[in-house]
Short mmCIF file of C-alpha atoms in Angstrom, two decimals:
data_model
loop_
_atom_site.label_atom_id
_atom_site.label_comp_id
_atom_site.label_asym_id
_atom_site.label_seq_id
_atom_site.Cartn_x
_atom_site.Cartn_y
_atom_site.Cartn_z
CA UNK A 1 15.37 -16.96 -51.78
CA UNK A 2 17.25 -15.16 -49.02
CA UNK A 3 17.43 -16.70 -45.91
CA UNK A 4 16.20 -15.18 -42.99
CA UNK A 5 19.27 -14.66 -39.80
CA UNK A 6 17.65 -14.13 -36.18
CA UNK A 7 14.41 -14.97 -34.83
CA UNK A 8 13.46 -11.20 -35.20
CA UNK A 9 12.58 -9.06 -37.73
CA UNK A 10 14.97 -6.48 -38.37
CA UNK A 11 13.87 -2.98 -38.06
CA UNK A 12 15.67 0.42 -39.02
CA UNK A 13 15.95 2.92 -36.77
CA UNK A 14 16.04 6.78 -36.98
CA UNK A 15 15.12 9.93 -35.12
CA UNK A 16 13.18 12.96 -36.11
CA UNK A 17 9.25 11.73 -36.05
CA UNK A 18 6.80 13.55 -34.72
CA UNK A 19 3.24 13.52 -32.30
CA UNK A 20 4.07 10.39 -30.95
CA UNK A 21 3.80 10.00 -27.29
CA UNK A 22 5.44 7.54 -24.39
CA UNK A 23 3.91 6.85 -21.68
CA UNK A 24 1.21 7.81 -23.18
CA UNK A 25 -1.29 5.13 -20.52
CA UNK A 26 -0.27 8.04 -18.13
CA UNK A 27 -3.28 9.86 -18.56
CA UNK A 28 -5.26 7.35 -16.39
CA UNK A 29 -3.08 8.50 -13.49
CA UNK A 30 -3.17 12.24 -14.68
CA UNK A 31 -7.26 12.04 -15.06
CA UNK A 32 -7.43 10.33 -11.27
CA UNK A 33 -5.55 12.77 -9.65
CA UNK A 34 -7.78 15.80 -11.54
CA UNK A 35 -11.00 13.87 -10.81
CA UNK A 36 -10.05 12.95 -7.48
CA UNK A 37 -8.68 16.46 -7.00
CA UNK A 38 -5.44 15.37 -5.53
CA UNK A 39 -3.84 17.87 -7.92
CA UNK A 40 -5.92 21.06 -6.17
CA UNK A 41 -5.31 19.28 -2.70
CA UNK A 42 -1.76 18.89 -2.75
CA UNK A 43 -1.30 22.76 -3.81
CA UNK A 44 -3.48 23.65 -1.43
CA UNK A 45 -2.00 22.07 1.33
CA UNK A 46 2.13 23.53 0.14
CA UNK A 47 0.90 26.81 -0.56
CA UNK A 48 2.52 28.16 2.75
CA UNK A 49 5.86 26.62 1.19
CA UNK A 50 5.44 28.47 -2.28
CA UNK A 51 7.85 31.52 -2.34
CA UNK A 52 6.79 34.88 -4.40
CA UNK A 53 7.18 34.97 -8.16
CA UNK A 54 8.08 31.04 -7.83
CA UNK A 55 7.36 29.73 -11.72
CA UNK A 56 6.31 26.06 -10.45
CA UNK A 57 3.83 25.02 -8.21
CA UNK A 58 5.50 23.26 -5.55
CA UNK A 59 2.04 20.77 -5.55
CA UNK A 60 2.45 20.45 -8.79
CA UNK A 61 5.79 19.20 -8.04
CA UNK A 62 5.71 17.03 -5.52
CA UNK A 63 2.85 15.17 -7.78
CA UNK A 64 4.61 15.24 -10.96
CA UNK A 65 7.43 13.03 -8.78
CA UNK A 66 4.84 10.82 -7.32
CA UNK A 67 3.90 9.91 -11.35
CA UNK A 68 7.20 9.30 -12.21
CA UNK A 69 7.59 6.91 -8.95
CA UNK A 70 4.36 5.04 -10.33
CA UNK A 71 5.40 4.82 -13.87
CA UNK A 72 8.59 2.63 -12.16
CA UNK A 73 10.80 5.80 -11.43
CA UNK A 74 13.02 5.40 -7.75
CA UNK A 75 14.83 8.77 -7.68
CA UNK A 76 13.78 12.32 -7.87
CA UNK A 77 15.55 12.60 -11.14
CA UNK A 78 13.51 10.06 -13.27
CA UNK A 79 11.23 13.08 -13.13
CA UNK A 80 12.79 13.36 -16.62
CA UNK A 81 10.08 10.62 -17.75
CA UNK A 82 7.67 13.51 -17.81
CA UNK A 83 9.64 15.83 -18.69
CA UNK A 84 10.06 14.73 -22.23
CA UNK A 85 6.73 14.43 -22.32
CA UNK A 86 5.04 18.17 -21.84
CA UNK A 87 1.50 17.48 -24.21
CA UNK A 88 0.57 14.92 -21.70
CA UNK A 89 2.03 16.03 -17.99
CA UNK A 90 2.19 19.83 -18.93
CA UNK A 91 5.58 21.87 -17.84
CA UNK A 92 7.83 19.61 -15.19
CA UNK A 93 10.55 21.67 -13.19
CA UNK A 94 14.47 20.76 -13.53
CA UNK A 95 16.02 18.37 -11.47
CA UNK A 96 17.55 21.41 -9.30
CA UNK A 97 14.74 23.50 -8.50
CA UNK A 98 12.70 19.64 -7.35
CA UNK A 99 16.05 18.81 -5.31
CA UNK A 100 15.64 22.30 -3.40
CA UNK A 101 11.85 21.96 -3.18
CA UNK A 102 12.71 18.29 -1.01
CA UNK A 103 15.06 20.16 0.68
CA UNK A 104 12.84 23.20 1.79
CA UNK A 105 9.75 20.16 2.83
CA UNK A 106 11.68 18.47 4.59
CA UNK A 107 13.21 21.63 6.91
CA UNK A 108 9.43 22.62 7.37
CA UNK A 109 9.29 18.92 9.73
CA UNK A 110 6.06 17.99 11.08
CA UNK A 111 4.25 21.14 9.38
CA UNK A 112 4.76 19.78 6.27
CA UNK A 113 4.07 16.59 7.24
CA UNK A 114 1.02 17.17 8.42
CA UNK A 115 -0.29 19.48 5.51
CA UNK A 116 0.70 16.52 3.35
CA UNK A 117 -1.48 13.79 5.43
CA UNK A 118 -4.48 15.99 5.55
CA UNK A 119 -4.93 16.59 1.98
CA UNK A 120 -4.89 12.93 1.43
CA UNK A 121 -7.14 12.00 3.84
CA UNK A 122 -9.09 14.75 2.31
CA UNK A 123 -9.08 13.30 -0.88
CA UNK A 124 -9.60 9.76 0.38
CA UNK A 125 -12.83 10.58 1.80
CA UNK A 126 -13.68 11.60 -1.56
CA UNK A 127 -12.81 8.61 -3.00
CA UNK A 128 -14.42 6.28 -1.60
CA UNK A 129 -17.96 8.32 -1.78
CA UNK A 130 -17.31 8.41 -5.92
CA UNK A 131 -16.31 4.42 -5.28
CA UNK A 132 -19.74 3.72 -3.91
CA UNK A 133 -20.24 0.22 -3.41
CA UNK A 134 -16.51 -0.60 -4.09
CA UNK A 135 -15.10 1.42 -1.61
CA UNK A 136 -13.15 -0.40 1.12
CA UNK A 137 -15.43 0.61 4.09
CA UNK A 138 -19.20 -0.59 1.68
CA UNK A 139 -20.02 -3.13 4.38
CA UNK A 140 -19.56 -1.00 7.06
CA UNK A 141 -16.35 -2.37 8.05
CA UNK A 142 -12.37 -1.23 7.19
CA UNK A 143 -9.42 -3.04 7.68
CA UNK A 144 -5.88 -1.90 8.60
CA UNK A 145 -3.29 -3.59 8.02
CA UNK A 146 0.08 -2.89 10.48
CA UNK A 147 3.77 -4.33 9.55
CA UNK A 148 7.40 -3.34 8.41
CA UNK A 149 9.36 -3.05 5.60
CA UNK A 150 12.85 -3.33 5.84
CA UNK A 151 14.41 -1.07 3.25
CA UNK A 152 18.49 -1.60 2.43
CA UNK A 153 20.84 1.12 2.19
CA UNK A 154 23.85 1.01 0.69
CA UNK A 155 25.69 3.60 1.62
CA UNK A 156 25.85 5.88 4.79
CA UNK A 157 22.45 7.43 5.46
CA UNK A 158 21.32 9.12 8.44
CA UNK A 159 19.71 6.57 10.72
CA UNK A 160 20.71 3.71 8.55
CA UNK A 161 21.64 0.84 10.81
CA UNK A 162 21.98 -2.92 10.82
CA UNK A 163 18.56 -4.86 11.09
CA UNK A 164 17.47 -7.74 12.82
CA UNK A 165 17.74 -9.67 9.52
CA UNK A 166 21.58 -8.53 9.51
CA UNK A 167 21.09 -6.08 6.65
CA UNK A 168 22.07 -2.70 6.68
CA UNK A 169 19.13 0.03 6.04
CA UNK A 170 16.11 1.52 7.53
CA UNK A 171 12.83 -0.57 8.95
CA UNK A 172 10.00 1.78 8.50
CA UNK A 173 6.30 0.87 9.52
CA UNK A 174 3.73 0.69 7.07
CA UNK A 175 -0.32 0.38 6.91
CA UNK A 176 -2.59 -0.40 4.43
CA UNK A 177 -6.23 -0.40 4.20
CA UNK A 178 -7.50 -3.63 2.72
CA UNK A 179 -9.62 -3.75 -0.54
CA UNK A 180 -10.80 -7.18 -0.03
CA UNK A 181 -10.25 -9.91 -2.42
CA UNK A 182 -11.98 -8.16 -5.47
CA UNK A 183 -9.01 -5.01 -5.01
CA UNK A 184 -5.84 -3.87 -4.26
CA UNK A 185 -5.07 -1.41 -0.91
CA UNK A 186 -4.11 1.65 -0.19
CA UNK A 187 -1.18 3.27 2.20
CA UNK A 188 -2.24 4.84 5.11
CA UNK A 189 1.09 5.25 6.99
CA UNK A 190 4.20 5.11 6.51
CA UNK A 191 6.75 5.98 9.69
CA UNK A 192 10.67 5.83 8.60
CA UNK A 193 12.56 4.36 11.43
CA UNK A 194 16.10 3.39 11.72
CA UNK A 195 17.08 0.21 10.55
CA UNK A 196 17.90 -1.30 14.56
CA UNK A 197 14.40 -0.29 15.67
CA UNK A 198 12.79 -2.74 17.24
CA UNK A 199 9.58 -5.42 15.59
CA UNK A 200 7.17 -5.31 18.12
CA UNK A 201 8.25 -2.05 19.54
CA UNK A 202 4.83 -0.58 20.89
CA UNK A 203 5.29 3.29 21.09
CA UNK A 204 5.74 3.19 17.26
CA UNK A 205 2.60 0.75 16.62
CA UNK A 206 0.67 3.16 18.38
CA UNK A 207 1.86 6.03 16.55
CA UNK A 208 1.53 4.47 13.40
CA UNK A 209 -1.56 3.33 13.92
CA UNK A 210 -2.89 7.00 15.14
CA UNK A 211 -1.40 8.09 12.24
CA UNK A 212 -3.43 5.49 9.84
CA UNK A 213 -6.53 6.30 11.63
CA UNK A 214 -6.39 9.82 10.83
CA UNK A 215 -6.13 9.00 6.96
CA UNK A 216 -9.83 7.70 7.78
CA UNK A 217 -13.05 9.31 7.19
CA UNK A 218 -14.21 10.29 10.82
CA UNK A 219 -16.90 7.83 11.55
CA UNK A 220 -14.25 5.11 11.91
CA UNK A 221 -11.31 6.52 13.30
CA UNK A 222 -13.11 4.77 16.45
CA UNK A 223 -15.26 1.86 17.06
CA UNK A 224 -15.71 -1.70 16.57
CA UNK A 225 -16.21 -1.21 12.76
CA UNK A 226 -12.74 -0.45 12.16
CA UNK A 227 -10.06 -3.76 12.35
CA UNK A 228 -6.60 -3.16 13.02
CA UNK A 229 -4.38 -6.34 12.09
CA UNK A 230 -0.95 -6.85 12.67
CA UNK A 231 1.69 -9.97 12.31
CA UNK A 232 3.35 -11.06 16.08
CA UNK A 233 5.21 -7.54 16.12
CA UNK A 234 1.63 -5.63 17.50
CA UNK A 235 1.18 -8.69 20.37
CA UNK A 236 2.38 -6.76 23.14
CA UNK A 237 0.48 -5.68 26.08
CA UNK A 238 0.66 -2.15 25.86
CA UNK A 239 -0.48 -2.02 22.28
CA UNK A 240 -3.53 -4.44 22.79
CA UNK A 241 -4.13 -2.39 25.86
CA UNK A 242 -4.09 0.57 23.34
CA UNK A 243 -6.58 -0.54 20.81
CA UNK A 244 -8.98 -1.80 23.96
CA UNK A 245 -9.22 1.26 25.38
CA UNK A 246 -12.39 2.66 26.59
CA UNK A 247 -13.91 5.42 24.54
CA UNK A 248 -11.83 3.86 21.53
CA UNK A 249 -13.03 0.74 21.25
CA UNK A 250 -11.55 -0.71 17.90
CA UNK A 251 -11.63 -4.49 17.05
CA UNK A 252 -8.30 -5.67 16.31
CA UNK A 253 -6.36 -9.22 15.33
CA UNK A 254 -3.12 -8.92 16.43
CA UNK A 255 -0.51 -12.27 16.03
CA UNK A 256 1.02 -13.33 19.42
CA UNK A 257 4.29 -14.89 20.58
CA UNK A 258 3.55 -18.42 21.00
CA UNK A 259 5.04 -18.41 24.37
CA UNK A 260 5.55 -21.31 27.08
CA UNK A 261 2.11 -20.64 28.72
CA UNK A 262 0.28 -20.78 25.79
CA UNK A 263 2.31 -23.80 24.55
CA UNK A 264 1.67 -25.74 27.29
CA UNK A 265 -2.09 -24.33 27.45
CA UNK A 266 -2.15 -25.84 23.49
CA UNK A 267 -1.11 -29.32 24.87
CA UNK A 268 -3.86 -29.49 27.09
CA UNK A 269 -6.78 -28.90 24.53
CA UNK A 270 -8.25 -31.93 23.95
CA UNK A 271 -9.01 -33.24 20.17
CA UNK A 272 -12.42 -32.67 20.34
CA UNK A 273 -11.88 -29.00 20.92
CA UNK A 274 -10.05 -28.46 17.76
CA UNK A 275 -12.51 -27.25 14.69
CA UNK A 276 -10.92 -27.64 11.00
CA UNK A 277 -9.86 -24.75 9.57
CA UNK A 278 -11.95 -23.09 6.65
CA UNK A 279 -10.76 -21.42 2.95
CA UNK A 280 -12.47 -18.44 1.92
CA UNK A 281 -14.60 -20.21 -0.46
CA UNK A 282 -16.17 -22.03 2.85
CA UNK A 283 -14.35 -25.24 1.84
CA UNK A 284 -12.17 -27.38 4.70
CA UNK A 285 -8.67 -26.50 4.56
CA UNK A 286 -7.02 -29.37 4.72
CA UNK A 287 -4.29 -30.35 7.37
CA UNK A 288 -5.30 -27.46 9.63
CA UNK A 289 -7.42 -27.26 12.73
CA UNK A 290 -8.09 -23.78 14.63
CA UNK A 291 -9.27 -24.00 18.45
CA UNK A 292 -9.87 -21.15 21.09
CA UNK A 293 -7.49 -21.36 24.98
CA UNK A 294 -8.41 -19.95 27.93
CA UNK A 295 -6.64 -20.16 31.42
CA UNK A 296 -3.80 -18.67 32.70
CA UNK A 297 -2.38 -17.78 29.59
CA UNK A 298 -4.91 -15.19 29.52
CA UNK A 299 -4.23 -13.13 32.34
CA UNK A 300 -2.68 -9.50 32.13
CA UNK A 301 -4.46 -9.18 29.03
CA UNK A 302 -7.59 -7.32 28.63
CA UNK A 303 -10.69 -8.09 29.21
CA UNK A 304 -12.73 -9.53 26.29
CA UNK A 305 -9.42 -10.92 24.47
CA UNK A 306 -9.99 -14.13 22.88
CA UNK A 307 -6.96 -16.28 22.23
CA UNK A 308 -7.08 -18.74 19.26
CA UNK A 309 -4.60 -21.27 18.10
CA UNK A 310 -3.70 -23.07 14.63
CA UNK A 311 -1.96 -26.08 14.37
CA UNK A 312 -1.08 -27.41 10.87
CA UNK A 313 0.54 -30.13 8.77
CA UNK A 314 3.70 -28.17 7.75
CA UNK A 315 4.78 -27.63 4.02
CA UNK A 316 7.11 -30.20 2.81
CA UNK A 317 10.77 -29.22 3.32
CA UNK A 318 9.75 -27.12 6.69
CA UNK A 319 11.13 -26.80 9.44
CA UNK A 320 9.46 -27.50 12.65
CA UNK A 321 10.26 -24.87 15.56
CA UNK A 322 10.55 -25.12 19.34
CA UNK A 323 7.02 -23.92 19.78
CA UNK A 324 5.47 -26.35 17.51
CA UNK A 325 3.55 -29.60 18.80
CA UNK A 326 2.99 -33.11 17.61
CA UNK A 327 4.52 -32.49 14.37
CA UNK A 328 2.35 -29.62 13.75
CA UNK A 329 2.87 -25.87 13.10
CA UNK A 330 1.41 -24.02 15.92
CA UNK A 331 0.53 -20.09 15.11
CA UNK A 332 -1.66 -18.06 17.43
CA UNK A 333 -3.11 -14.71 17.19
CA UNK A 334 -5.75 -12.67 19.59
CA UNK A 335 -9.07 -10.63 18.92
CA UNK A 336 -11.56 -8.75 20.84
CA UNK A 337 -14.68 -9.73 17.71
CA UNK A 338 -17.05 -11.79 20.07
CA UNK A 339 -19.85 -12.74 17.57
CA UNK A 340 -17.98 -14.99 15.00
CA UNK A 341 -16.76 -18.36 14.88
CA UNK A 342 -12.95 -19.12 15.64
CA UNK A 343 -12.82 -20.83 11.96
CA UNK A 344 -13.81 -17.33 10.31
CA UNK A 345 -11.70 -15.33 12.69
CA UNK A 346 -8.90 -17.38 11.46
CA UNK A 347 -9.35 -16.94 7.94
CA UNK A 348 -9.88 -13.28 8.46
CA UNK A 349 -6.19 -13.19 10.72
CA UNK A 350 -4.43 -15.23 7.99
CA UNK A 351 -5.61 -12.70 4.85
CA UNK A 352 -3.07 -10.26 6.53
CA UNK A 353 -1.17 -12.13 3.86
CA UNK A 354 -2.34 -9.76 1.36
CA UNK A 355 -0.72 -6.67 3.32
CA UNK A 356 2.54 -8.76 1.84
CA UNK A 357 1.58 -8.17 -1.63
CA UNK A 358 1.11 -4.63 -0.84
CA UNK A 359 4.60 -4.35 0.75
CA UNK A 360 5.60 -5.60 -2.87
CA UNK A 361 3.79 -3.23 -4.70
CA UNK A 362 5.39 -0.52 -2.33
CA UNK A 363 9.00 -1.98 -3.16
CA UNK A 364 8.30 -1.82 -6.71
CA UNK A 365 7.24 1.96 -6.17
CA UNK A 366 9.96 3.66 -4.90
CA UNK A 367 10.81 1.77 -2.04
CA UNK A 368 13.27 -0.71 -2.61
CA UNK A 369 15.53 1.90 -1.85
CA UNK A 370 15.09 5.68 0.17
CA UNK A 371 17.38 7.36 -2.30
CA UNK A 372 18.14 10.63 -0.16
CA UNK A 373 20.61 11.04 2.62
CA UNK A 374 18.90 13.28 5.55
CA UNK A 375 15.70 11.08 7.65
CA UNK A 376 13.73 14.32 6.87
CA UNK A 377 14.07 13.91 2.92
CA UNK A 378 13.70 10.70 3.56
CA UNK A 379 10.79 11.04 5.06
CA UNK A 380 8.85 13.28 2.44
CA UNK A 381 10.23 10.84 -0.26
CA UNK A 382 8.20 8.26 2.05
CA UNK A 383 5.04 10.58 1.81
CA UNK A 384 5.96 10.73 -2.26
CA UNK A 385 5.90 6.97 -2.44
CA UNK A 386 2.29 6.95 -0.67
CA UNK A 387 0.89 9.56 -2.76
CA UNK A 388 1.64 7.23 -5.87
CA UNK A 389 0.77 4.18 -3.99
CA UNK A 390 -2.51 5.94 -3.35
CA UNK A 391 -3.13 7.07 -7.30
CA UNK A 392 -2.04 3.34 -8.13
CA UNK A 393 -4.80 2.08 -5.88
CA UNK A 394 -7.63 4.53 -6.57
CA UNK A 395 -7.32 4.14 -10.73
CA UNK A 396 -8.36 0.70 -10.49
CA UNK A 397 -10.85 1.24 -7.58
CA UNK A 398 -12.54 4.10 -9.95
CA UNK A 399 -11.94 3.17 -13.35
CA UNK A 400 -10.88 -0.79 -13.68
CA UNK A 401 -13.19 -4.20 -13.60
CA UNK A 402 -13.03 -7.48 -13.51
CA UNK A 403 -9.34 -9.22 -13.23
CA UNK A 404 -7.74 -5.66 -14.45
CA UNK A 405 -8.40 -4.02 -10.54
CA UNK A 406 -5.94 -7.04 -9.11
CA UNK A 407 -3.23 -6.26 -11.51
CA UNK A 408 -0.24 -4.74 -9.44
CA UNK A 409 1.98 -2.13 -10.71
CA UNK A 410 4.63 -3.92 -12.55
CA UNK A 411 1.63 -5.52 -14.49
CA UNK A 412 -0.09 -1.92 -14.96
CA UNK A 413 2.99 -0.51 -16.38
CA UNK A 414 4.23 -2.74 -18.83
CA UNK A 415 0.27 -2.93 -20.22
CA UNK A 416 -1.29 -0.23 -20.11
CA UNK A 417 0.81 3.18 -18.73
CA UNK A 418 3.72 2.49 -21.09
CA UNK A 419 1.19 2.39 -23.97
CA UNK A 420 2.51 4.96 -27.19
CA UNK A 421 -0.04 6.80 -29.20
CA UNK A 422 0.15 9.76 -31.71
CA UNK A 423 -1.00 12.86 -30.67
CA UNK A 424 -3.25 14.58 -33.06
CA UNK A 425 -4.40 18.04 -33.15
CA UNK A 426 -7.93 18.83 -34.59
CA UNK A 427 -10.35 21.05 -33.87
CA UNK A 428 -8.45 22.73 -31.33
CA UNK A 429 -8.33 19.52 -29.36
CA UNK A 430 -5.96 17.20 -28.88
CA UNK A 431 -6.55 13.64 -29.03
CA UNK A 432 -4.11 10.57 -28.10
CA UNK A 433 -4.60 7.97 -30.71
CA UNK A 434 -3.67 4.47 -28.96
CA UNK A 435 -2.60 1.67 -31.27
CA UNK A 436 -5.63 -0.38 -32.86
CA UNK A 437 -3.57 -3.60 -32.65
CA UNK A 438 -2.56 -3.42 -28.70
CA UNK A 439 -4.59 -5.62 -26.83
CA UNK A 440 -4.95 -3.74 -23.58
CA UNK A 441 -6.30 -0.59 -25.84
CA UNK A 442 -9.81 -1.25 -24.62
CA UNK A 443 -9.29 -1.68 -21.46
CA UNK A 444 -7.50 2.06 -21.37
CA UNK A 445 -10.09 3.61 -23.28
CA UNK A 446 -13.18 2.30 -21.01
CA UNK A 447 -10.93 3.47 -18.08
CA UNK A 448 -10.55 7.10 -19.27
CA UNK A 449 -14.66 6.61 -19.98
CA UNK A 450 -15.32 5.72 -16.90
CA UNK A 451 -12.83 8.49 -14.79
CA UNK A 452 -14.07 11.81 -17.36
CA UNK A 453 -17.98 10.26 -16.17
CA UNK A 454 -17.08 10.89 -12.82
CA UNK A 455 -18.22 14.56 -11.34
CA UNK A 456 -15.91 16.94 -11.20
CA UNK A 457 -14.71 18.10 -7.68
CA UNK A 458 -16.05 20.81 -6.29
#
């Protein structure tokens, strides 16, 4: 009897098969782009940019490097991934001719740029009409979610500076539209600024959220049905001004500064005043009481501004700050919604969590590091980023149920896009053959169902 050595079988190795395919889960990204017709919109929008007798569609491009930066790639080389790979992605361009194409985007500046943004909001609007009652804006409402990403450099990049967390990078501003707890989100924005620019800088909320607001179907780039939240960095006066101004009129939930007025204004509410918090099941949340100021602390701000505090037991091991009261962890945040109870405005403020797991997602797609040197190339690698944020986001929302549509990249990678199959050719078809013994094969399969139902786009 020979006794077995390791806790692994052993397995020889050697080259020279054939029809089998990596990656091969891919095709749910390659069938949402061609049902979603990101692929048409994208060369649509860089035709301008595509010179005479030109053998690759720069479109074609610029998507084939937003699939390798959502199968895990974070530099425009690992466009290799689908290179190797021609029966499933079709013919990829070398690593030169994508380096120049970057290069010629990024000296066509805010043309490009714009081109680029159009098309997806384009496609977006698309989207969510094939979503239906999934979409994000189903109950007549969309959320937008404000914040920044710090993003480390290192080595000398153009506008790479040292942060306020004394790191050395960039500190660009995101925004995501929320799916709600039964999805994901999407990018909406995505502003590159150096790394020394400022948290609650105003100019750049403002532009980032015109920018996000844009990437909207029409009918709620304005109004009270469209909710712009942000952490403490959007508190300031002249944003909040902003998003209150006549003619706009969006509802937003901003976090605020618990400064010495409203300190001393949280002192003064008496214990009767304070209402428990709530989870979003509707049970008590325990340790944590939510109750609305008013007074002086309220003045300069604009009209209609309501001003709600938290107080609550902190974690153990946490640190109480200056701000906090009686042992308690005071946070505050402000809305203009008039027709809700303070206990459901604060649960609504405090799911801007989930715009952290998004920032996550986004650092495990190509942004844990901006791999270029010039801010302009920087910038269009921050547009790639989105664009495979955005296919990430809208597989699930088309062509995923149950627990599958909360899975996050790293989890939709190692299960179902790095999935190998045999290609077989029959009939003058070609079929992927997943393995039988996977256990995520099913869930692949009904996906691809589901996206080749979908209409075509016109």
């Amino acid at each position: 009897m020979k006794k077995r050595i390791g806790s692994y079988p052993r397995v020889h190795v050697e080259g020279g098969g054939r029809g089998v395919v990596s990656q091969a889960g891919a095709v749910l990204l390659v069938e949402t782009a061609r049902k979603t017709g990101l692929d048409a919109a994208i060369s649509a929008a860089l035709e301008p940019w595509r010179k005479s007798r030109a053998v690759h569609d720069p479109g074609k491009i610029l998507l084939d490097v937003a699939l390798a930066v959502a199968l895990g790639g974070d530099c425009l080389a690992d466009v290799a991934l689908l290179r190797a790979e021609p029966a499933v992605f079709g013919p990829v361009a070398s690593d030169p001719t994508v380096s120049r194409l970057v290069g010629q985007l990024a000296s066509g500046g805010k043309r490009v740029l714009a081109a680029l943004r159009t098309a997806r909001a384009e496609v977006r609007e698309h989207v969510w009409r094939l979503a239906g009652h999934a979409a994000p804006d189903a109950d007549g409402q969309v959320i937008v979610d404000i914040d920044g990403v710090l993003v480390l450099a290192h080595s000398e990049k153009q506008d790479a500076a040292a942060t306020w967390k004394k790191t050395f990078g960039h500190h660009p501003l995101m925004g995501f539209v929320d799916h709600g707890r039964g999805g994901s989100g999407e990018p909406v924005v995505g502003l590159l600024r150096p790394g020394n620019a400022g948290s609650n800088t105003a100019a750049d909320h403002i532009e980032a959220t015109k920018l996000a607001l844009a990437q909207l179907p029409k009918r709620l780039r304005r109004g009270r049905q469209t909710l712009i939240r942000t952490d403490s960095g959007g508190g300031t006066h002249e944003f909040v001004t902003w998003l209150a101004r006549r003619g706009r009129w969006l509802s937003y939930s901003v976090g605020m500064t618990i400064t010495d007025a409203i300190h001393q204004a949280v002192l003064k509410v008496p214990a009767s005043a304070w209402t428990p918090a709530v989870e979003p099941d509707g049970d008590i949340r325990d340790g944590a009481w939510v109750a609305e100021l008013a007074g002086d602390c309220l003045t300069g701000w604009p009209k209609g501004l309501r001003l709600i505090v938290r107080k609550e037991r902190p974690h153990p091991g946490a640190q109480l700050r200056f701000t906090d009261a009686d042992g308690m962890r005071l946070t505050c945040f402000a809305t203009n919604t008039a027709s809700e109870a303070i206990a459901a405005l604060e649960l609504r403020h405090r799911q801007r969590a989930r715009a952290e797991d998004r920032i996550r997602a986004a650092r495990a797609t190509g942004l844990r590091n901006l791999p270029l040197h010039d801010t302009a190339q920087n910038q269009i690698w921050l547009e790639i980023v989105q664009i495979a944020l955005d296919l990430l986001a809208w597989m699930p929302l088309l062509a995923l149920t149950g627990q599958a549509r909360l899975w996050e990249p790293r989890r939709l990678r190692l299960r179902l896009f790095s999935t190998a199959a045999r290609l077989v050719t029959t009939g003058r078809r070609r079929y992927l053959r997943l393995a039988r013994h996977w256990p995520w094969t099913d869930v692949i399969t009904d996906a691809l169902d589901r996206l080749q139902a979908l209409p075509n786009p016109g």
